[in-house]
């Protein structure tokens, strides 16, 4: 089976750095996604990691350790608009569907 | 259009009624997915289309749920005899062949009274 775990809520201060962790147990591995979802809106793609290590995209970075079944999303120089849910997801392994298995999402509140 | 669109954006219905939810994927995307997001929960996979065929329907919660896709484009998710536990946001996503990223629509918020 597959399971994705992430904290349900986090709070951080504008201008600070926050790290959102995600652990996964999958029968195989086919990469890990992070999506951002503002309330009432569609999830939008942030990152996709297949290899170990850190990938940086502007203020957002994503890290993967396949041996530990662990990923994190790092948000720097937080802005109020970063208040959103951050969804960790893994494609289902085997077959060609690539359906995504999601965690519950982490609701990040950025405070002034 | 530039992105995935869904209609209606909101639907309120009475228990026992049938509803149809529509998804227009990104043009040329052969893969299409339906997910459900209940309040306070993660997205749950419902069904996957490759072209007009649905090789994976494993997430449909009961036989009251069905979906079809035509012209390798528009998809309709139908829920018959709706129940209160069907209340959720129904999200559609599409993906281009050979790529991993799924692009999501804004969802349809279904409320069953």
XYZ file of C-alpha atoms in Angstrom:
225
model
C 0.000 0.000 0.000
C 0.929 3.656 -0.097
C 0.777 6.265 2.642
C 1.754 9.927 2.721
C 2.176 11.779 6.035
C 2.577 15.495 6.583
C 1.677 17.925 9.394
C -1.854 19.295 9.176
C -1.057 22.868 10.170
C 1.925 25.193 10.514
C 2.343 28.851 11.370
C 5.244 31.088 10.364
C 6.152 34.757 10.283
C 6.406 36.959 7.229
C 10.016 37.142 6.013
C 11.028 33.933 7.765
C 11.870 30.445 6.451
C 9.592 27.438 6.918
C 10.162 23.756 6.195
C 7.198 21.466 5.525
C 8.030 17.777 5.921
C 6.522 14.793 4.170
C 7.190 11.107 4.748
C 5.952 8.412 2.436
C 5.634 4.648 2.304
C 5.105 3.272 -1.165
C 5.314 -0.174 -2.724
C 7.619 1.322 -5.335
C 8.834 4.818 -6.120
C 8.026 7.014 -9.064
C 8.863 10.498 -7.814
C 7.317 12.959 -5.373
C 5.240 16.069 -6.067
C 4.518 19.227 -4.134
C 1.461 21.322 -4.983
C 0.217 24.616 -3.541
C -3.510 25.116 -3.046
C -5.074 28.418 -2.015
C -8.524 28.191 -0.473
C -11.177 27.568 -3.115
C -8.650 27.291 -5.933
C -7.002 24.555 -7.975
C -3.807 22.926 -6.738
C -0.848 24.359 -8.660
C 2.383 22.493 -9.347
C 5.453 23.485 -7.338
C 7.984 20.697 -7.779
C 8.647 17.116 -8.801
C 11.619 15.229 -7.343
C 12.841 11.897 -8.653
C 16.485 11.959 -7.565
C 17.929 12.555 -4.102
C 18.945 16.059 -3.184
C 17.742 19.612 -3.145
C 16.137 21.385 -6.090
C 15.804 25.134 -5.863
C 13.288 27.314 -7.682
C 13.436 30.888 -6.492
C 12.052 31.160 -2.965
C 10.873 27.545 -2.991
C 13.114 24.471 -2.739
C 12.252 20.795 -2.485
C 14.379 18.024 -1.028
C 14.152 14.266 -1.420
C 15.781 11.330 0.331
C 14.618 8.071 -1.241
C 16.442 5.891 1.308
C 14.571 7.613 4.145
C 11.233 7.987 2.364
C 11.379 11.675 3.200
C 10.873 14.977 1.457
C 10.541 18.570 2.494
C 9.436 21.822 0.937
C 11.426 24.873 2.001
C 9.894 28.324 1.631
C 12.182 31.314 2.094
C 11.409 35.009 2.594
C 7.819 34.175 3.410
C 5.116 36.457 2.084
C 1.508 36.745 3.187
C 0.410 35.300 -0.153
C 2.219 32.053 0.733
C -0.612 31.276 3.167
C -2.097 28.162 1.554
C -2.257 24.389 1.795
C 0.822 22.519 0.599
C 0.107 19.061 -0.767
C 2.639 16.245 -0.884
C 1.790 13.534 -3.436
C 3.341 10.438 -4.981
C 2.352 8.779 -8.263
C 1.001 5.296 -7.770
C 3.708 2.803 -8.634
C 3.078 0.172 -11.264
C 0.847 0.403 -14.281
C 0.645 3.490 -16.414
C -2.004 5.507 -14.621
C 0.278 7.832 -12.651
C -2.664 8.535 -10.383
C -1.513 10.609 -7.436
C -1.710 9.528 -3.808
C -2.002 12.625 -1.618
C -1.292 13.431 1.972
C -3.836 15.469 3.915
C -2.029 18.699 3.036
C -0.315 21.160 5.368
C -2.206 24.395 5.985
C 0.392 27.148 6.341
C -0.607 30.423 7.961
C 1.843 33.292 7.451
C 1.492 35.975 10.089
C 2.740 39.579 9.933
C -8.481 27.390 -23.102
C -5.243 27.841 -21.270
C -6.062 25.582 -18.359
C -8.413 22.916 -17.066
C -11.932 24.206 -16.552
C -14.792 22.670 -14.597
C -18.468 23.429 -14.335
C -20.444 24.220 -12.360
C -18.190 25.806 -9.775
C -20.795 25.175 -7.094
C -23.698 22.756 -6.975
C -26.264 22.391 -4.223
C -28.631 19.469 -4.547
C -31.115 17.527 -2.491
C -30.414 14.038 -1.271
C -31.521 11.470 -3.829
C -31.067 13.689 -6.885
C -28.605 12.973 -9.695
C -25.818 15.419 -10.561
C -23.431 15.805 -13.490
C -20.066 17.487 -13.177
C -18.118 18.569 -16.241
C -14.396 18.814 -16.924
C -12.691 20.412 -19.933
C -9.025 19.361 -19.923
C -6.130 21.141 -21.536
C -6.283 20.595 -25.277
C -4.130 17.668 -26.364
C -3.824 16.120 -22.900
C -4.626 12.443 -23.301
C -4.739 11.575 -19.596
C -7.573 12.816 -17.410
C -8.192 12.214 -13.697
C -11.026 12.828 -11.266
C -10.267 13.339 -7.576
C -12.454 14.096 -4.583
C -11.507 16.351 -1.673
C -13.644 16.067 1.408
C -13.451 18.751 4.067
C -10.254 18.407 6.075
C -9.019 15.437 4.050
C -6.529 14.854 1.280
C -7.437 14.393 -2.351
C -8.747 10.914 -3.168
C -8.370 9.387 -6.618
C -11.623 8.409 -8.303
C -10.996 7.459 -11.933
C -8.412 7.738 -14.697
C -8.967 8.116 -18.432
C -6.452 7.479 -21.162
C -8.111 8.829 -24.273
C -11.756 7.827 -24.015
C -11.062 4.629 -22.086
C -11.021 4.282 -18.304
C -8.455 1.605 -17.430
C -8.539 2.508 -13.730
C -11.863 3.033 -11.993
C -10.642 1.691 -8.674
C -11.377 4.886 -6.721
C -15.080 5.154 -7.514
C -16.722 4.724 -4.084
C -19.900 2.989 -5.235
C -21.921 2.078 -8.313
C -23.756 5.385 -7.935
C -20.635 7.011 -9.405
C -19.829 6.833 -13.118
C -17.828 8.844 -15.602
C -17.323 9.079 -19.308
C -15.070 10.909 -21.700
C -15.733 11.715 -25.329
C -13.600 12.983 -28.180
C -10.529 12.557 -25.982
C -11.652 15.809 -24.458
C -14.592 16.609 -22.196
C -15.358 14.314 -19.285
C -18.520 14.070 -17.203
C -18.701 12.612 -13.694
C -22.210 11.523 -12.765
C -23.400 10.803 -9.238
C -26.796 9.144 -8.994
C -29.061 9.270 -5.953
C -26.732 11.617 -4.129
C -26.086 11.141 -0.421
C -24.869 13.661 2.133
C -21.485 11.924 2.311
C -20.992 12.809 -1.362
C -20.554 16.444 -0.342
C -17.013 17.399 -1.358
C -14.979 19.311 -3.900
C -14.556 17.288 -7.084
C -11.345 18.088 -8.909
C -10.349 17.197 -12.430
C -6.766 17.068 -13.681
C -5.174 16.427 -17.065
C -1.714 15.349 -18.105
C 0.154 15.295 -21.414
C 1.509 12.006 -22.724
C 5.086 11.465 -21.609
C 4.943 14.045 -18.832
C 4.390 13.548 -15.101
C 2.823 16.839 -14.061
C -0.939 16.915 -13.632
C -2.728 20.237 -14.142
C -5.783 20.732 -11.974
C -9.032 22.525 -12.552
C -10.640 24.759 -9.888
C -13.054 22.048 -8.862
C -16.802 21.762 -8.352
C -18.018 22.174 -4.787
C -20.936 19.771 -4.314
C -23.237 20.166 -1.357
C -25.917 17.554 -0.761
C -28.625 18.703 1.607
